[in-house]
PDB file of C-alpha atoms in Angstrom:
ATOM      1  CA  MET B   1      95.653 142.546 140.426  1.00 84.00           C
ATOM      2  CA  THR B   2      93.312 139.844 140.910  1.00 96.00           C
ATOM      3  CA  PRO B   3      92.270 137.302 138.155  1.00 95.00           C
ATOM      4  CA  ARG B   4      88.963 139.011 137.881  1.00 97.00           C
ATOM      5  CA  GLU B   5      90.518 142.225 137.276  1.00 97.00           C
ATOM      6  CA  TYR B   6      92.791 140.847 134.893  1.00 97.00           C
ATOM      7  CA  TRP B   7      90.020 139.335 132.767  1.00 97.00           C
ATOM      8  CA  GLU B   8      87.845 142.577 132.974  1.00 97.00           C
ATOM      9  CA  ARG B   9      90.840 144.505 131.529  1.00 97.00           C
ATOM     10  CA  LEU B  10      91.587 141.950 128.788  1.00 96.00           C
ATOM     11  CA  ARG B  11      87.953 141.729 127.615  1.00 96.00           C
ATOM     12  CA  ARG B  12      87.605 145.614 127.662  1.00 97.00           C
ATOM     13  CA  SER B  13      90.730 145.857 125.407  1.00 96.00           C
ATOM     14  CA  PHE B  14      89.342 143.116 123.164  1.00 95.00           C
ATOM     15  CA  ASN B  15      86.026 144.773 122.918  1.00 95.00           C
ATOM     16  CA  ASP B  16      87.727 148.032 121.998  1.00 95.00           C
ATOM     17  CA  GLU B  17      89.740 146.541 119.309  1.00 94.00           C
ATOM     18  CA  TYR B  18      86.567 144.709 117.994  1.00 94.00           C
ATOM     19  CA  VAL B  19      84.492 147.903 118.095  1.00 92.00           C
ATOM     20  CA  GLU B  20      87.115 149.519 116.316  1.00 93.00           C
ATOM     21  CA  GLU B  21      87.404 147.166 113.582  1.00 92.00           C
ATOM     22  CA  VAL B  22      83.745 147.243 113.144  1.00 91.00           C
ATOM     23  CA  GLU B  23      83.665 150.991 113.053  1.00 89.00           C
ATOM     24  CA  LYS B  24      86.302 150.845 110.270  1.00 90.00           C
ATOM     25  CA  ARG B  25      84.165 148.203 108.219  1.00 89.00           C
ATOM     26  CA  GLN B  26      81.293 150.431 108.617  1.00 86.00           C
ATOM     27  CA  GLY B  27      82.981 153.632 107.555  1.00 81.00           C
ATOM     28  CA  LYS B  28      84.189 151.822 104.581  1.00 75.00           C
ATOM     29  CA  GLU B  29      80.795 150.506 103.624  1.00 68.00           C
ATOM     30  CA  ASP B  30      79.297 154.178 104.211  1.00 64.00           C
ATOM     31  CA  ASN B  31      82.179 155.789 102.249  1.00 59.00           C
ATOM     32  CA  HIS B  32      81.553 153.282  99.400  1.00 58.00           C
ATOM     33  CA  ASP B  33      77.640 153.941  99.388  1.00 59.00           C
ATOM     34  CA  ALA B  34      78.276 157.632  99.260  1.00 59.00           C
ATOM     35  CA  GLU B  35      80.211 157.556  96.181  1.00 64.00           C
ATOM     36  CA  PRO B  36      78.445 158.790  93.172  1.00 64.00           C
ATOM     37  CA  VAL B  37      77.535 156.179  90.482  1.00 66.00           C
ATOM     38  CA  ASP B  38      78.312 157.312  87.150  1.00 65.00           C
TER      39      ASP B  38
END
């Protein structure tokens, strides 16, 4: 594996984790907004 391939894989895995974290936060916010207000 070349250094370029290594960094591509590292960056891709980092991006995937970041996207998942962002989606979790957005999901929480969406659920919070969807809750009925008494």
